[in-house]
Amino acid sequence: VNEGEAQHLLRALSSSTIPASSTSPKPLCQPYGPPTSSSAPAVQQAYNTMNCLISHTTFTRVAIVCTLGSAGVLTALPALPHMLYLPAAMLKHTPVDTTGAGDCFTGYFVAGLMHAYGNGVHGHIIEEVEVVKLLTFSMLVSFLLLTSIFYLII
C-alpha cells in the first residue's frame, strides 16, 4: 500500500468491530540510516499507521509494505521483530513521470517473494538481509521507471 491507502485502511478498521491484538508496537530498524529531515514526518506518520494496522488481529500474520514516495519504504513482516525503513535513493535526474512507480515496486517485490518462497517450501523464515536486498532491488527498478521514457509503438 502507499501511505494514503494505509491511512484509509486504518480508518476503515477503526470504524469496524475488529478487535486489536495485545501486541506491542514494533521498533523501527533503519539499516541504511534515518530519514532525511524533510521526509522524517512522513516516515513517522507511516510508522504510527503501520503499528496500528499490525495491532489488529486481522493483520498480525500479514506482511505490510508501505511505499512512501520520495521518503522511501516501510515494511512490517511477522517474521521480523521490528519494522524496516529504507530511504529512497537520491535521483540525479528529474523524474519523467511517477505514474506506475509504486505498482512497479510492488510487482517486483511480490515477484521476488514468490520466486524465493513460492516453491512450496514450508517453514522457511525470511531473513532480514533477504528482505533488505529485495526491497532495495524493487526500489532500484522503480527508480529506473521514474527516470526513463518508454515509447509504445503500435
PDB file of C-alpha atoms in Angstrom:
ATOM      1  CA  VAL A   1       0.000   0.000   0.000  1.00  0.00           C
ATOM      2  CA  ASN A   2       1.032   3.621  -0.186  1.00  0.00           C
ATOM      3  CA  GLU A   3       0.768   5.924   2.824  1.00  0.00           C
ATOM      4  CA  GLY A   4      -2.681   7.219   1.816  1.00  0.00           C
ATOM      5  CA  GLU A   5      -4.063   3.721   1.328  1.00  0.00           C
ATOM      6  CA  ALA A   6      -2.667   2.638   4.698  1.00  0.00           C
ATOM      7  CA  GLN A   7      -4.443   5.531   6.413  1.00  0.00           C
ATOM      8  CA  HIS A   8      -7.736   4.721   4.633  1.00  0.00           C
ATOM      9  CA  LEU A   9      -7.400   1.091   5.672  1.00  0.00           C
ATOM     10  CA  LEU A  10      -6.767   2.094   9.270  1.00  0.00           C
ATOM     11  CA  ARG A  11      -9.828   4.372   9.283  1.00  0.00           C
ATOM     12  CA  ALA A  12     -11.949   1.533   7.897  1.00  0.00           C
ATOM     13  CA  LEU A  13     -10.664  -0.843  10.564  1.00  0.00           C
ATOM     14  CA  SER A  14     -11.149   1.744  13.300  1.00  0.00           C
ATOM     15  CA  SER A  15     -14.819   2.046  12.400  1.00  0.00           C
ATOM     16  CA  SER A  16     -15.315  -1.730  12.436  1.00  0.00           C
ATOM     17  CA  THR A  17     -15.628  -4.152  15.312  1.00  0.00           C
ATOM     18  CA  ILE A  18     -12.320  -5.905  14.660  1.00  0.00           C
ATOM     19  CA  PRO A  19     -10.532  -6.265  17.989  1.00  0.00           C
ATOM     20  CA  ALA A  20      -6.994  -5.083  18.444  1.00  0.00           C
ATOM     21  CA  SER A  21      -4.456  -7.667  19.478  1.00  0.00           C
ATOM     22  CA  SER A  22      -2.264  -7.291  22.529  1.00  0.00           C
ATOM     23  CA  THR A  23       0.969  -6.942  20.559  1.00  0.00           C
ATOM     24  CA  SER A  24       3.264  -4.102  21.483  1.00  0.00           C
ATOM     25  CA  PRO A  25       4.497  -1.694  18.804  1.00  0.00           C
ATOM     26  CA  LYS A  26       7.364  -2.946  16.659  1.00  0.00           C
ATOM     27  CA  PRO A  27      10.532  -0.880  16.956  1.00  0.00           C
ATOM     28  CA  LEU A  28      11.938   0.756  13.835  1.00  0.00           C
ATOM     29  CA  CYS A  29      15.130  -0.596  12.241  1.00  0.00           C
ATOM     30  CA  GLN A  30      16.969   1.659   9.801  1.00  0.00           C
ATOM     31  CA  PRO A  31      19.732  -0.391   8.123  1.00  0.00           C
ATOM     32  CA  TYR A  32      20.570   2.459   5.716  1.00  0.00           C
ATOM     33  CA  GLY A  33      20.205   5.229   8.261  1.00  0.00           C
ATOM     34  CA  PRO A  34      17.425   7.539   9.401  1.00  0.00           C
ATOM     35  CA  PRO A  35      15.151   9.509   7.090  1.00  0.00           C
ATOM     36  CA  THR A  36      16.161  12.970   5.978  1.00  0.00           C
ATOM     37  CA  SER A  37      14.710  15.863   7.943  1.00  0.00           C
ATOM     38  CA  SER A  38      12.266  16.579   5.106  1.00  0.00           C
ATOM     39  CA  SER A  39      10.953  13.001   4.967  1.00  0.00           C
ATOM     40  CA  ALA A  40      11.002  12.287   8.727  1.00  0.00           C
ATOM     41  CA  PRO A  41       7.378  13.421   9.335  1.00  0.00           C
ATOM     42  CA  ALA A  42       6.058  11.139   6.565  1.00  0.00           C
ATOM     43  CA  VAL A  43       8.067   8.195   7.894  1.00  0.00           C
ATOM     44  CA  GLN A  44       6.869   8.802  11.472  1.00  0.00           C
ATOM     45  CA  GLN A  45       3.232   9.042  10.383  1.00  0.00           C
ATOM     46  CA  ALA A  46       3.526   5.853   8.317  1.00  0.00           C
ATOM     47  CA  TYR A  47       5.271   4.104  11.222  1.00  0.00           C
ATOM     48  CA  ASN A  48       2.410   5.047  13.556  1.00  0.00           C
ATOM     49  CA  THR A  49      -0.196   3.945  10.998  1.00  0.00           C
ATOM     50  CA  MET A  50       1.573   0.636  10.377  1.00  0.00           C
ATOM     51  CA  ASN A  51       1.844  -0.115  14.100  1.00  0.00           C
ATOM     52  CA  CYS A  52      -1.892   0.480  14.429  1.00  0.00           C
ATOM     53  CA  LEU A  53      -2.614  -1.771  11.444  1.00  0.00           C
ATOM     54  CA  ILE A  54      -0.461  -4.658  12.659  1.00  0.00           C
ATOM     55  CA  SER A  55      -2.050  -4.414  16.094  1.00  0.00           C
ATOM     56  CA  HIS A  56      -5.387  -5.562  14.645  1.00  0.00           C
ATOM     57  CA  THR A  57      -5.940  -9.311  14.757  1.00  0.00           C
ATOM     58  CA  THR A  58      -6.659  -9.181  11.021  1.00  0.00           C
ATOM     59  CA  PHE A  59      -3.046  -8.238  10.299  1.00  0.00           C
ATOM     60  CA  THR A  60      -0.987  -9.943  12.996  1.00  0.00           C
ATOM     61  CA  ARG A  61       0.181 -12.570  10.492  1.00  0.00           C
ATOM     62  CA  VAL A  62       0.265 -10.362   7.395  1.00  0.00           C
ATOM     63  CA  ALA A  63       3.203  -8.593   5.801  1.00  0.00           C
ATOM     64  CA  ILE A  64       2.566  -4.921   5.096  1.00  0.00           C
ATOM     65  CA  VAL A  65       4.793  -2.885   2.807  1.00  0.00           C
ATOM     66  CA  CYS A  66       4.067   0.839   2.694  1.00  0.00           C
ATOM     67  CA  THR A  67       5.622   2.879  -0.090  1.00  0.00           C
ATOM     68  CA  LEU A  68       6.296   6.478   0.903  1.00  0.00           C
ATOM     69  CA  GLY A  69       7.188   8.010  -2.447  1.00  0.00           C
ATOM     70  CA  SER A  70      10.321  10.117  -2.208  1.00  0.00           C
ATOM     71  CA  ALA A  71      10.596   9.276   1.528  1.00  0.00           C
ATOM     72  CA  GLY A  72      11.284   5.552   0.895  1.00  0.00           C
ATOM     73  CA  VAL A  73       9.554   2.388   2.065  1.00  0.00           C
ATOM     74  CA  LEU A  74       8.454   0.962   5.413  1.00  0.00           C
ATOM     75  CA  THR A  75       7.945  -2.785   5.876  1.00  0.00           C
ATOM     76  CA  ALA A  76       6.374  -4.840   8.665  1.00  0.00           C
ATOM     77  CA  LEU A  77       6.797  -8.595   8.374  1.00  0.00           C
ATOM     78  CA  PRO A  78       5.508 -11.039  11.003  1.00  0.00           C
ATOM     79  CA  ALA A  79       8.837 -12.894  10.933  1.00  0.00           C
ATOM     80  CA  LEU A  80      10.827  -9.792  11.903  1.00  0.00           C
ATOM     81  CA  PRO A  81      10.746  -8.295  15.413  1.00  0.00           C
ATOM     82  CA  HIS A  82      10.910  -4.749  14.019  1.00  0.00           C
ATOM     83  CA  MET A  83       9.813  -2.702  11.033  1.00  0.00           C
ATOM     84  CA  LEU A  84      12.335  -1.933   8.322  1.00  0.00           C
ATOM     85  CA  TYR A  85      12.704   1.551   6.884  1.00  0.00           C
ATOM     86  CA  LEU A  86      14.694   2.106   3.714  1.00  0.00           C
ATOM     87  CA  PRO A  87      15.062   5.661   2.423  1.00  0.00           C
ATOM     88  CA  ALA A  88      14.575   6.431  -1.235  1.00  0.00           C
ATOM     89  CA  ALA A  89      17.729   6.963  -3.247  1.00  0.00           C
ATOM     90  CA  MET A  90      18.566  10.457  -4.375  1.00  0.00           C
ATOM     91  CA  LEU A  91      17.890  10.709  -8.092  1.00  0.00           C
ATOM     92  CA  LYS A  92      20.391  12.566 -10.280  1.00  0.00           C
ATOM     93  CA  HIS A  93      17.723  13.370 -12.860  1.00  0.00           C
ATOM     94  CA  THR A  94      14.240  14.789 -12.503  1.00  0.00           C
ATOM     95  CA  PRO A  95      11.601  12.040 -12.700  1.00  0.00           C
ATOM     96  CA  VAL A  96       9.999  11.880 -16.121  1.00  0.00           C
ATOM     97  CA  ASP A  97       6.719  10.561 -14.740  1.00  0.00           C
ATOM     98  CA  THR A  98       5.805   8.934 -11.427  1.00  0.00           C
ATOM     99  CA  THR A  99       2.831   7.027 -12.848  1.00  0.00           C
ATOM    100  CA  GLY A 100       3.183   3.343 -12.040  1.00  0.00           C
ATOM    101  CA  ALA A 101       6.280   3.608  -9.847  1.00  0.00           C
ATOM    102  CA  GLY A 102       4.500   2.130  -6.813  1.00  0.00           C
ATOM    103  CA  ASP A 103       2.948  -0.608  -8.929  1.00  0.00           C
ATOM    104  CA  CYS A 104       6.360  -1.395 -10.429  1.00  0.00           C
ATOM    105  CA  PHE A 105       7.892  -1.584  -6.943  1.00  0.00           C
ATOM    106  CA  THR A 106       5.097  -3.828  -5.673  1.00  0.00           C
ATOM    107  CA  GLY A 107       5.249  -6.117  -8.688  1.00  0.00           C
ATOM    108  CA  TYR A 108       8.971  -6.703  -8.344  1.00  0.00           C
ATOM    109  CA  PHE A 109       8.738  -7.146  -4.578  1.00  0.00           C
ATOM    110  CA  VAL A 110       5.917  -9.702  -4.781  1.00  0.00           C
ATOM    111  CA  ALA A 111       7.583 -11.497  -7.699  1.00  0.00           C
ATOM    112  CA  GLY A 112      10.788 -11.698  -5.661  1.00  0.00           C
ATOM    113  CA  LEU A 113       8.925 -13.141  -2.689  1.00  0.00           C
ATOM    114  CA  MET A 114       7.145 -15.651  -4.911  1.00  0.00           C
ATOM    115  CA  HIS A 115      10.388 -16.656  -6.586  1.00  0.00           C
ATOM    116  CA  ALA A 116      12.187 -17.122  -3.282  1.00  0.00           C
ATOM    117  CA  TYR A 117       9.376 -18.581  -1.208  1.00  0.00           C
ATOM    118  CA  GLY A 118       6.616 -19.624  -3.581  1.00  0.00           C
ATOM    119  CA  ASN A 119       8.071 -23.034  -4.315  1.00  0.00           C
ATOM    120  CA  GLY A 120       6.157 -24.778  -1.548  1.00  0.00           C
ATOM    121  CA  VAL A 121       8.964 -24.838   0.994  1.00  0.00           C
ATOM    122  CA  HIS A 122       7.202 -24.566   4.330  1.00  0.00           C
ATOM    123  CA  GLY A 123       8.853 -23.425   7.495  1.00  0.00           C
ATOM    124  CA  HIS A 124      11.374 -21.171   5.765  1.00  0.00           C
ATOM    125  CA  ILE A 125      11.653 -17.930   7.713  1.00  0.00           C
ATOM    126  CA  ILE A 126      12.636 -14.934   5.633  1.00  0.00           C
ATOM    127  CA  GLU A 127      15.801 -13.309   6.908  1.00  0.00           C
ATOM    128  CA  GLU A 128      16.166  -9.550   7.324  1.00  0.00           C
ATOM    129  CA  VAL A 129      19.085  -9.389   4.902  1.00  0.00           C
ATOM    130  CA  GLU A 130      16.917 -11.065   2.233  1.00  0.00           C
ATOM    131  CA  VAL A 131      14.122  -8.542   2.776  1.00  0.00           C
ATOM    132  CA  VAL A 132      16.533  -5.599   2.566  1.00  0.00           C
ATOM    133  CA  LYS A 133      18.014  -6.929  -0.691  1.00  0.00           C
ATOM    134  CA  LEU A 134      14.574  -7.476  -2.200  1.00  0.00           C
ATOM    135  CA  LEU A 135      13.304  -4.051  -1.115  1.00  0.00           C
ATOM    136  CA  THR A 136      16.455  -2.396  -2.473  1.00  0.00           C
ATOM    137  CA  PHE A 137      16.165  -4.176  -5.827  1.00  0.00           C
ATOM    138  CA  SER A 138      12.465  -3.308  -6.095  1.00  0.00           C
ATOM    139  CA  MET A 139      13.224   0.352  -5.387  1.00  0.00           C
ATOM    140  CA  LEU A 140      16.009   0.414  -7.969  1.00  0.00           C
ATOM    141  CA  VAL A 141      13.693  -0.970 -10.649  1.00  0.00           C
ATOM    142  CA  SER A 142      11.015   1.600  -9.826  1.00  0.00           C
ATOM    143  CA  PHE A 143      13.666   4.364  -9.945  1.00  0.00           C
ATOM    144  CA  LEU A 144      14.576   3.175 -13.438  1.00  0.00           C
ATOM    145  CA  LEU A 145      10.935   3.617 -14.405  1.00  0.00           C
ATOM    146  CA  LEU A 146      10.905   7.136 -12.925  1.00  0.00           C
ATOM    147  CA  THR A 147      13.890   8.334 -14.908  1.00  0.00           C
ATOM    148  CA  SER A 148      13.266   6.582 -18.228  1.00  0.00           C
ATOM    149  CA  ILE A 149      11.000   7.365 -21.096  1.00  0.00           C
ATOM    150  CA  PHE A 150       9.236   4.383 -22.602  1.00  0.00           C
ATOM    151  CA  TYR A 151       7.586   4.573 -26.009  1.00  0.00           C
ATOM    152  CA  LEU A 152       4.925   2.181 -27.190  1.00  0.00           C
ATOM    153  CA  ILE A 153       4.959   1.812 -30.951  1.00  0.00           C
ATOM    154  CA  ILE A 154       1.867   0.189 -32.406  1.00  0.00           C
TER     155      ILE A 154
END
